[in-house]
Coordinates of C-alpha atoms in Angstrom, one line a residue:
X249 CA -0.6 0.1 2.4
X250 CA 0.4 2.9 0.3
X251 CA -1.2 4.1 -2.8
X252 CA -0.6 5.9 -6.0
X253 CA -3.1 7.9 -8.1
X254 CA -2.9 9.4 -11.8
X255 CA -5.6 10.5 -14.3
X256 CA -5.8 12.3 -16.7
X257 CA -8.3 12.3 -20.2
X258 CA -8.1 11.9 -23.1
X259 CA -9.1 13.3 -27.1
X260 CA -10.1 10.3 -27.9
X261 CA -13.2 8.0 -27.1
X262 CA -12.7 4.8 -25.0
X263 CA -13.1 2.2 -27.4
X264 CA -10.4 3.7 -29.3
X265 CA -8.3 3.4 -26.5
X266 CA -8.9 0.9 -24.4
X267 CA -8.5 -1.1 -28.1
X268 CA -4.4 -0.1 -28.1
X269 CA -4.4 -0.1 -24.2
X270 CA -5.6 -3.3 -23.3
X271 CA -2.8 -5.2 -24.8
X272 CA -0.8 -6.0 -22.2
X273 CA 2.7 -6.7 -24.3
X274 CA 1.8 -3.4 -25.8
X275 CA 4.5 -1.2 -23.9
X276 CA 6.8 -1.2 -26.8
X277 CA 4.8 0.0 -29.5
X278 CA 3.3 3.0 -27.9
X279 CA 5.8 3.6 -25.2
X280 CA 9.0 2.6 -27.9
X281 CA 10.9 5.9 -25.9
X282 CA 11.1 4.4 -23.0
X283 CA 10.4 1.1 -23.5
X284 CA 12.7 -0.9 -26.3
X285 CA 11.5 -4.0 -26.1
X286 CA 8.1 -6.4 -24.6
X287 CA 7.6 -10.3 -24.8
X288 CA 4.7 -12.4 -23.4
X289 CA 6.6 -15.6 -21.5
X290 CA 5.5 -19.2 -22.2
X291 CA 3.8 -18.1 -25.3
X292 CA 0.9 -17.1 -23.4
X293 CA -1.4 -14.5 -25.1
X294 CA -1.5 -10.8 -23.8
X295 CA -4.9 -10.8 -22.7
X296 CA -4.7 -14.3 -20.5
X297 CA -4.9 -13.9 -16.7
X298 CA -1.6 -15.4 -15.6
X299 CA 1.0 -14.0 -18.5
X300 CA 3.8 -12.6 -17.5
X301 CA 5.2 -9.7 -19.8
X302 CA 8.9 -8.9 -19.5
X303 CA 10.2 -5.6 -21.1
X304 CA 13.4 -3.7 -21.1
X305 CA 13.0 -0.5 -19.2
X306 CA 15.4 2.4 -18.4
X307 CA 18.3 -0.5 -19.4
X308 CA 16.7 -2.8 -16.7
X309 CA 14.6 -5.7 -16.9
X310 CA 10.9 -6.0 -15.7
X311 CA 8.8 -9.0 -15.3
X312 CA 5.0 -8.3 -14.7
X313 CA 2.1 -11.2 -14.3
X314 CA -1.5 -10.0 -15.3
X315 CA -4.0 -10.3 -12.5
X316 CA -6.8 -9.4 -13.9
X317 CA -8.5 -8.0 -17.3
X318 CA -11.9 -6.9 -17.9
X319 CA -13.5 -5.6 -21.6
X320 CA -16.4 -4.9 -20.3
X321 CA -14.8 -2.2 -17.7
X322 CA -11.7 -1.7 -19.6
X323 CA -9.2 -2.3 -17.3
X324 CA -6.6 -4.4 -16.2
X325 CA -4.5 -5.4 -12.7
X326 CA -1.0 -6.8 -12.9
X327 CA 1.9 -7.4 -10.1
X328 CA 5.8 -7.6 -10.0
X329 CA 7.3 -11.1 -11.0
X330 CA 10.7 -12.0 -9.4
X331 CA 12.2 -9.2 -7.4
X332 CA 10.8 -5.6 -8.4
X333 CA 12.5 -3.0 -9.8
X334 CA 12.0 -0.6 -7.1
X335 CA 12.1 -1.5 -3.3
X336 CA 8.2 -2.1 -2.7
X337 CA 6.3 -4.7 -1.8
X338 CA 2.7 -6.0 -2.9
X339 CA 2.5 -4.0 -5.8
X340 CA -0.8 -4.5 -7.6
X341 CA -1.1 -1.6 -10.4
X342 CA -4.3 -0.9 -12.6
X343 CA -4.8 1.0 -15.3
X344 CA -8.8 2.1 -16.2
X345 CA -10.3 3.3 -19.4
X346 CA -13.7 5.0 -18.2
X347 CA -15.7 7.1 -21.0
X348 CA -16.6 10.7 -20.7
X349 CA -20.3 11.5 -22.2
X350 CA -18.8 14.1 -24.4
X351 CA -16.3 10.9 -26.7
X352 CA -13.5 11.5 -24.5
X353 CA -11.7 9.5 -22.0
X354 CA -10.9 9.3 -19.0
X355 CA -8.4 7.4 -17.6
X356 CA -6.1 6.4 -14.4
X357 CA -3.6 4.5 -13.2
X358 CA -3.3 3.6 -10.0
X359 CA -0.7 1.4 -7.5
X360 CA -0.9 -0.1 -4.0
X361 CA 2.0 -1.5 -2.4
X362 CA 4.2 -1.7 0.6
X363 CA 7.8 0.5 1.3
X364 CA 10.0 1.2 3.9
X365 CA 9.4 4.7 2.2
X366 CA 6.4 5.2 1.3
X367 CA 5.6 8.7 0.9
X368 CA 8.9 8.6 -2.1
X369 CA 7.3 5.8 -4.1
X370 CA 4.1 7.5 -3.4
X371 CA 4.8 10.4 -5.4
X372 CA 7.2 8.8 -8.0
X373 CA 5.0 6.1 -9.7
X374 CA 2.3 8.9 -10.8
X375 CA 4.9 11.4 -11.9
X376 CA 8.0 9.0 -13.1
X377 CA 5.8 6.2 -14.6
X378 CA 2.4 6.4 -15.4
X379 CA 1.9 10.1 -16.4
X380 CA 5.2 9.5 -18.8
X381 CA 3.2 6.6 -20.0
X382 CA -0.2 7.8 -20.4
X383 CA 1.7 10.7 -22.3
X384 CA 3.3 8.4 -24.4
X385 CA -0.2 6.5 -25.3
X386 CA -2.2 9.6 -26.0
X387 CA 0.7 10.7 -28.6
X388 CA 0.7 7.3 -30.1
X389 CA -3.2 7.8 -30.4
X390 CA -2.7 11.0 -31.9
X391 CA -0.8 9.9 -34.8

C-alpha cells in the first residue's frame, strides 16, 4: 500500500477552518480555480456518511463517497466512486484539521492506495492535489 502525505498550517484557528473545510460539497466555493462545479447525489447532505460528491475537475468528472466524518476530530475519509480518475486502486483520502496552541492550524491531507506505479502517484497527490488545494482554502480563508 502506498501512501501520500501533505501538511502544512495555517493563520487561522481550527474552528474557523474546519467550519469551511468540513463541507464536503465545498470544493467549488473555495477551490472555484480549479474546481467549476460540486453536487451532493441523491440529495444527500454533505456531512452524511455515504454521499457521494461529484465535481468537475481539470475538464473531468470525479465521483467521491464520504467514509467517514468526525467534528469532534475535525476530519473526514472519502474514496473514488466509479472508475478513478487516476490509475490507483483503494484510495481512501483524509483531510485533518488539528489546532496549534498558539490559534493556528494545522492541517494534512493524506492518501493510501494501490498503483502499478506507486512511487509517481506518491509524489503527485501531495504536490498536484492537495497542496494546490490547501492553498486554495487558506486564500479563501484569507479573504
Amino acid at each position: 500500500m502506498a501512501r501520500s502525505y501533505y501538511s502544512t498550517v495555517f493563520e487561522h484557528d481550527a474552528a474557523a477552518v474546519w467550519a469551511v473545510a468540513r463541507d464536503f460539497n465545498g470544493l467549488a466555493t473555495w477551490w472555484s480555480e480549479a474546481c467549476s462545479e460540486s453536487h451532493i447525489e441523491d440529495g444527500k447532505s454533505a456531512d452524511q456518511v455515504g454521499a457521494v460528491r461529484s465535481f468537475v475537475l481539470g475538464g473531468g468528472t470525479i465521483r467521491e463517497r464520504l467514509l467517514a466524518l468526525s467534528d469532534l476530530e475535525r476530519f473526514y475519509s472519502y474514496e473514488f466512486v466509479g472508475t478513478p480518475p487516476f490509475p490507483v486502486t483503494d484510495y481512501i483520502a483524509t483531510l485533518r484539521v488539528t489546532p496549534v496552541s498558539d490559534g493556528r492550524s494545522f492541517l494534512e491531507y493524506t492518501a493510501s492506495f494501490e498503483s502499478d506505479e506507486n512511487e509517481r502517484w506518491t509524489a503527485f497527490f501531495p504536490a498536484e492535489v492537495f497542496e494546490p488545494a490547501l492553498n486554495s482554502l487558506a486564500a479563501h480563508l484569507s479573504r
